C-alpha cells in the first residue's frame, strides 16, 4: 500500500514538473482580451511575494509609415496587469504624456485606439468590464504637452486589467525610450522596433538586467504621396525581458529610472532617395545655441526687466558684494511672487505671473534673471534635468531631457547659484533635486560650460550638549546646534511644514525620548545660509540604587541602520555632502565611578569619503563623548554597499551601548 502511495506521489510530482515545462515552452499569454484561468486565479507572484501587482505582459511595437507624403512614427502598446493586493489597485490608473504644440500642428502626436478592460471572477464566472469614455480625461501640462489619464473600473484585489493604445507622431526624428522595468515586477515584456534604411539611428541599450536581443534585416513597403509603392530595406530590433524585478522607490536613490533596463534610439541622419542627406546629429553646444535663440527662452531673458522699478527698492545700488546683491534682489522678488511648487523649463508670460502673484520656478527665474541683469550682474540660465527626473545622457544630447533651469551669476572665476523654488535655503543652497552634477551654464551666444552643483559648499552641523546626571538617574541638559547650508535649510523646512511650533517640539521630544523646554530656532525665517536650534531637556536613565545605566548619546543619533538588505544592486545616493560634529559633556554624580564604558570606534570607506568616529573620554567626573560623521561624496557604487552597511550597522550598535556607573 505504501509503495502504491509513494508511486502515485512520484508520478504527480513528475506530472507537475512536466506541466510546468509545457507552460514555459508555450511562453506567455500575449493575446489581448484573453486572460487565462491561471492568470485569473493567480494570488501571488513567486519571484516577488511582496509585489502588490505584476505586469503579466507588455508588448511595445514601433514602426514607420508614410501618411499624406510625410513620415510618421507609430507606437502600439498592449499591457496586462494582475492586481495581487489592495494597494495594487493604483496600477489601474494610467497616465500617458504626448506632444501637442500649437507651433508645430502638423507634427503633433495623438493617442488612438484606446481600450481598457477589467476581468473579475464572480461566483465562478468571468465578468468582463469595459472602460467607458467618461473615465478618460486630457489636461494640458504646458505649451507642448498633454497628459491623457484613464482609470479602469471595477478593480479590486484579484482583478486582471488590460489596456491598449496606439500613438501616432509626426516627430519622425524621435522615438520614445523603451523602459522594460516598472515599480512592480514584470513577468514578460517585449519591444519590437522596425526602422527603415533611410533613418540612421544609434541604438543604446542600458540597464542592470539582461534581455534577449535579436537584430535582423527585412524589407519594408510604403505607399508614397502619389500612391506608388516604395520599397526599402529595414532593420528590426527585438528585445524580450522575462521575470524582471521591480524598480521600487528607494530612499537612497533619486531616480530609479536611471538604472532601469531601457533602449534609447537617437537619430543621426536621414537619407531619402532623391534628397540630400539631412544630418540630425546634435550636441549640447547646438542645443545651447537653439535655446538661447528661442523666443520663449534666450530672447526672453534679453527683454526689458518686468520688475525694473522694484530693483532700486532692493537697496543694491551701493552694495558691492555679489552674493549680498543677489540676496537683496531675491528677497524683493519673493516678497511679491510665490513659488507654486512646480518645476519647469519654459514659462508663462511675465505679465501673467505678476498678475497671479505666483508661478513655477521657470516663471520666477526668468523675472529674477532680468532683475539681476538690470542690477548689472552677469546672470545666466543653468539648464538641467532634476535629480528626481534622471541624469542627462551625455552620449546622445537631447533637448527633451532638459526639464528646468536655475539662475547662475558669474563673479570673476566663481559662479553662484539660486533658484526661485528656494524657500529655506540661500545663495548656493538649493533643494537637493537641483543639486545635479550636470548643469549647463549658457552664455548669450549659446556657448555652454558644464558646472557641478554638488561641488557647492558642504553642509555642516556643530552640536554641543551640556548635561548633569543625578543619583536618581535624572539627566538635565542643554542642546545647542549650529547648522550651515542644506542642513540649515532642512531644519527650517521641517519647522515650517509642521502644523505649529508646539506640535513640532512635541514630535521632536517624542522622537528623542526627552522632555523639552525653552525651545528656540534662530534665523528661522531669515534669508541666510545658517540657523541654530537650542533647548533645555530632561530625560531619565535607569538607576537601581547601586548602579546607573545610561546611553551616552543623550540625543539619539541613530537607532537602527537604514540599510537592512544583505545585498544591493542599486547605488547609494546622498542629497548632499555634509559633516556632523557633536560633543556631549555629562557631569557624573558624586559617589559613583565608571564600571563599564564603550570603546573608541573609527570606521571609514576605502576612499575615505564616508567616515564615523566616536570617542569616549573620562575627565575626573565628566564624561566626554565626541562624535563625527562625514559624507564626502553623494554617490556610492553598489560595490561599496557592503562597507557602507558595515559602518551603519556598527554605528547603530554603538548608539545602543551603555555606560555603567557603580556606586563607590
CSV table of N, CA, C and O in Angstrom, one decimal, residues 51-99:
chain,number,residue,atom,x,y,z
A,51,UNK,N,5.0,41.8,-4.0
A,51,UNK,CA,4.5,42.7,-5.0
A,51,UNK,C,3.0,42.9,-4.9
A,51,UNK,O,2.2,42.0,-4.8
A,52,UNK,N,2.6,44.2,-4.9
A,52,UNK,CA,1.1,44.5,-4.9
A,52,UNK,C,0.4,44.2,-6.2
A,52,UNK,O,-0.8,44.0,-6.3
A,53,UNK,N,1.2,44.1,-7.3
A,53,UNK,CA,0.7,43.8,-8.6
A,53,UNK,C,1.9,43.3,-9.5
A,53,UNK,O,3.0,43.5,-9.1
A,54,UNK,N,1.6,42.7,-10.6
A,54,UNK,CA,2.6,42.3,-11.5
A,54,UNK,C,2.2,42.5,-12.9
A,54,UNK,O,1.0,42.3,-13.3
A,55,UNK,N,3.1,43.0,-13.8
A,55,UNK,CA,2.8,43.1,-15.2
A,55,UNK,C,2.9,41.7,-15.8
A,55,UNK,O,4.1,41.2,-15.9
A,56,UNK,N,1.8,41.1,-16.2
A,56,UNK,CA,1.9,39.8,-16.8
A,56,UNK,C,2.5,39.8,-18.2
A,56,UNK,O,3.3,39.0,-18.5
A,57,UNK,N,2.2,40.8,-18.9
A,57,UNK,CA,2.9,41.1,-20.2
A,57,UNK,C,2.7,42.5,-20.6
A,57,UNK,O,1.7,43.2,-20.3
A,58,UNK,N,3.7,43.0,-21.3
A,58,UNK,CA,3.6,44.3,-22.0
A,58,UNK,C,4.3,44.2,-23.3
A,58,UNK,O,5.5,43.7,-23.4
A,59,UNK,N,3.6,44.5,-24.4
A,59,UNK,CA,4.1,44.5,-25.7
A,59,UNK,C,4.2,45.9,-26.3
A,59,UNK,O,3.2,46.6,-26.3
A,60,UNK,N,5.4,46.3,-26.7
A,60,UNK,CA,5.5,47.6,-27.3
A,60,UNK,C,6.1,47.4,-28.8
A,60,UNK,O,7.1,46.8,-28.9
A,61,UNK,N,5.4,48.0,-29.7
A,61,UNK,CA,5.8,47.8,-31.1
A,61,UNK,C,5.9,49.2,-31.8
A,61,UNK,O,4.9,50.0,-31.7
A,62,UNK,N,7.0,49.5,-32.4
A,62,UNK,CA,7.2,50.8,-33.0
A,62,UNK,C,7.6,50.7,-34.5
A,62,UNK,O,8.5,49.8,-34.7
A,63,UNK,N,7.0,51.4,-35.4
A,63,UNK,CA,7.3,51.3,-36.8
A,63,UNK,C,7.0,52.6,-37.5
A,63,UNK,O,6.4,53.5,-36.9
A,64,UNK,N,7.5,52.7,-38.7
A,64,UNK,CA,7.3,53.9,-39.6
A,64,UNK,C,6.3,53.6,-40.7
A,64,UNK,O,6.1,52.5,-41.1
A,65,UNK,N,5.6,54.7,-41.1
A,65,UNK,CA,4.7,54.7,-42.2
A,65,UNK,C,4.7,56.1,-42.9
A,65,UNK,O,5.2,57.0,-42.3
A,66,UNK,N,4.1,56.1,-44.1
A,66,UNK,CA,4.0,57.4,-44.8
A,66,UNK,C,2.5,57.8,-44.9
A,66,UNK,O,1.7,57.0,-45.3
A,67,UNK,N,2.2,59.0,-44.4
A,67,UNK,CA,0.8,59.5,-44.4
A,67,UNK,C,0.8,60.9,-45.1
A,67,UNK,O,1.6,61.7,-44.6
A,68,UNK,N,0.0,61.0,-46.1
A,68,UNK,CA,0.0,62.3,-46.9
A,68,UNK,C,1.4,62.8,-47.2
A,68,UNK,O,1.7,64.0,-47.2
A,69,UNK,N,2.2,61.8,-47.7
A,69,UNK,CA,3.5,62.2,-48.1
A,69,UNK,C,4.6,62.5,-47.1
A,69,UNK,O,5.7,62.9,-47.4
A,70,UNK,N,4.2,62.3,-45.8
A,70,UNK,CA,5.2,62.5,-44.7
A,70,UNK,C,5.3,61.3,-43.8
A,70,UNK,O,4.4,60.5,-43.6
A,71,UNK,N,6.6,61.1,-43.4
A,71,UNK,CA,6.8,60.0,-42.5
A,71,UNK,C,6.1,60.3,-41.1
A,71,UNK,O,6.1,61.4,-40.6
A,72,UNK,N,5.6,59.2,-40.6
A,72,UNK,CA,5.0,59.2,-39.3
A,72,UNK,C,5.6,58.0,-38.5
A,72,UNK,O,6.0,57.0,-39.1
A,73,UNK,N,5.7,58.1,-37.2
A,73,UNK,CA,6.2,57.0,-36.4
A,73,UNK,C,5.1,56.6,-35.5
A,73,UNK,O,4.4,57.4,-34.9
A,74,UNK,N,4.8,55.3,-35.4
A,74,UNK,CA,3.7,54.7,-34.7
A,74,UNK,C,4.2,53.8,-33.5
A,74,UNK,O,5.2,53.1,-33.7
A,75,UNK,N,3.6,53.9,-32.4
A,75,UNK,CA,3.9,53.0,-31.3
A,75,UNK,C,2.6,52.4,-30.7
A,75,UNK,O,1.7,53.2,-30.4
A,76,UNK,N,2.6,51.1,-30.7
A,76,UNK,CA,1.4,50.4,-30.2
A,76,UNK,C,1.8,49.7,-28.9
A,76,UNK,O,2.8,49.0,-28.8
A,77,UNK,N,1.0,49.9,-27.8
A,77,UNK,CA,1.3,49.3,-26.5
A,77,UNK,C,0.1,48.5,-26.0
A,77,UNK,O,-1.0,48.9,-26.1
A,78,UNK,N,0.4,47.3,-25.6
A,78,UNK,CA,-0.6,46.4,-25.0
A,78,UNK,C,0.0,46.0,-23.6
A,78,UNK,O,1.1,45.5,-23.5
A,79,UNK,N,-0.9,46.1,-22.6
A,79,UNK,CA,-0.4,45.8,-21.3
A,79,UNK,C,-1.5,45.0,-20.5
A,79,UNK,O,-2.7,45.3,-20.6
A,80,UNK,N,-1.1,43.9,-19.8
A,80,UNK,CA,-2.0,43.2,-18.9
A,80,UNK,C,-1.3,43.2,-17.5
A,80,UNK,O,-0.1,42.8,-17.4
A,81,UNK,N,-2.1,43.5,-16.5
A,81,UNK,CA,-1.6,43.6,-15.1
A,81,UNK,C,-2.5,42.8,-14.2
A,81,UNK,O,-3.7,42.9,-14.3
A,82,UNK,N,-1.9,42.0,-13.3
A,82,UNK,CA,-2.6,41.3,-12.3
A,82,UNK,C,-2.5,42.1,-11.0
A,82,UNK,O,-1.4,42.4,-10.5
A,83,UNK,N,-3.7,42.4,-10.4
A,83,UNK,CA,-3.7,43.1,-9.1
A,83,UNK,C,-3.7,42.1,-8.0
A,83,UNK,O,-4.6,41.3,-7.8
A,84,UNK,N,-2.6,42.0,-7.2
A,84,UNK,CA,-2.5,41.0,-6.2
A,84,UNK,C,-2.8,41.4,-4.8
A,84,UNK,O,-3.2,40.6,-4.0
A,85,UNK,N,-2.8,42.7,-4.5
A,85,UNK,CA,-3.1,43.2,-3.2
A,85,UNK,C,-3.9,44.5,-3.3
A,85,UNK,O,-3.9,45.1,-4.4
A,86,UNK,N,-4.7,44.9,-2.3
A,86,UNK,CA,-5.5,46.1,-2.4
A,86,UNK,C,-4.7,47.3,-2.8
A,86,UNK,O,-5.2,48.1,-3.6
A,87,UNK,N,-3.5,47.5,-2.3
A,87,UNK,CA,-2.7,48.6,-2.7
A,87,UNK,C,-2.3,48.6,-4.2
A,87,UNK,O,-1.8,49.6,-4.7
A,88,UNK,N,-2.4,47.5,-4.8
A,88,UNK,CA,-2.1,47.4,-6.2
A,88,UNK,C,-3.1,48.0,-7.2
A,88,UNK,O,-2.8,48.1,-8.4
A,89,UNK,N,-4.2,48.4,-6.6
A,89,UNK,CA,-5.3,49.0,-7.5
A,89,UNK,C,-4.8,50.3,-8.2
A,89,UNK,O,-5.4,50.6,-9.2
A,90,UNK,N,-3.8,50.9,-7.7
A,90,UNK,CA,-3.4,52.2,-8.3
A,90,UNK,C,-2.8,52.0,-9.7
A,90,UNK,O,-2.8,52.9,-10.5
A,91,UNK,N,-2.4,50.7,-10.0
A,91,UNK,CA,-1.9,50.5,-11.3
A,91,UNK,C,-2.9,50.3,-12.4
A,91,UNK,O,-2.6,50.1,-13.5
A,92,UNK,N,-4.2,50.5,-12.0
A,92,UNK,CA,-5.3,50.6,-13.0
A,92,UNK,C,-5.5,52.0,-13.3
A,92,UNK,O,-6.4,52.3,-14.1
A,93,UNK,N,-4.8,53.0,-12.7
A,93,UNK,CA,-4.9,54.4,-13.1
A,93,UNK,C,-3.6,54.7,-13.9
A,93,UNK,O,-2.5,54.6,-13.5
A,94,UNK,N,-3.8,55.1,-15.2
A,94,UNK,CA,-2.7,55.2,-16.2
A,94,UNK,C,-2.6,56.6,-16.7
A,94,UNK,O,-3.7,57.3,-16.9
A,95,UNK,N,-1.4,57.1,-16.9
A,95,UNK,CA,-1.2,58.4,-17.5
A,95,UNK,C,-0.2,58.2,-18.7
A,95,UNK,O,0.7,57.5,-18.6
A,96,UNK,N,-0.6,59.0,-19.8
A,96,UNK,CA,0.3,58.9,-21.0
A,96,UNK,C,0.5,60.4,-21.4
A,96,UNK,O,-0.4,61.1,-21.7
A,97,UNK,N,1.8,60.8,-21.4
A,97,UNK,CA,2.2,62.1,-21.9
A,97,UNK,C,2.5,62.1,-23.3
A,97,UNK,O,3.2,61.3,-23.8
A,98,UNK,N,1.9,63.1,-24.1
A,98,UNK,CA,2.3,63.2,-25.5
A,98,UNK,C,2.4,64.6,-25.9
A,98,UNK,O,1.9,65.5,-25.2
A,99,UNK,N,3.0,64.8,-27.1
A,99,UNK,CA,3.3,66.2,-27.6
A,99,UNK,C,2.1,66.8,-28.4
A,99,UNK,O,1.6,66.1,-29.2
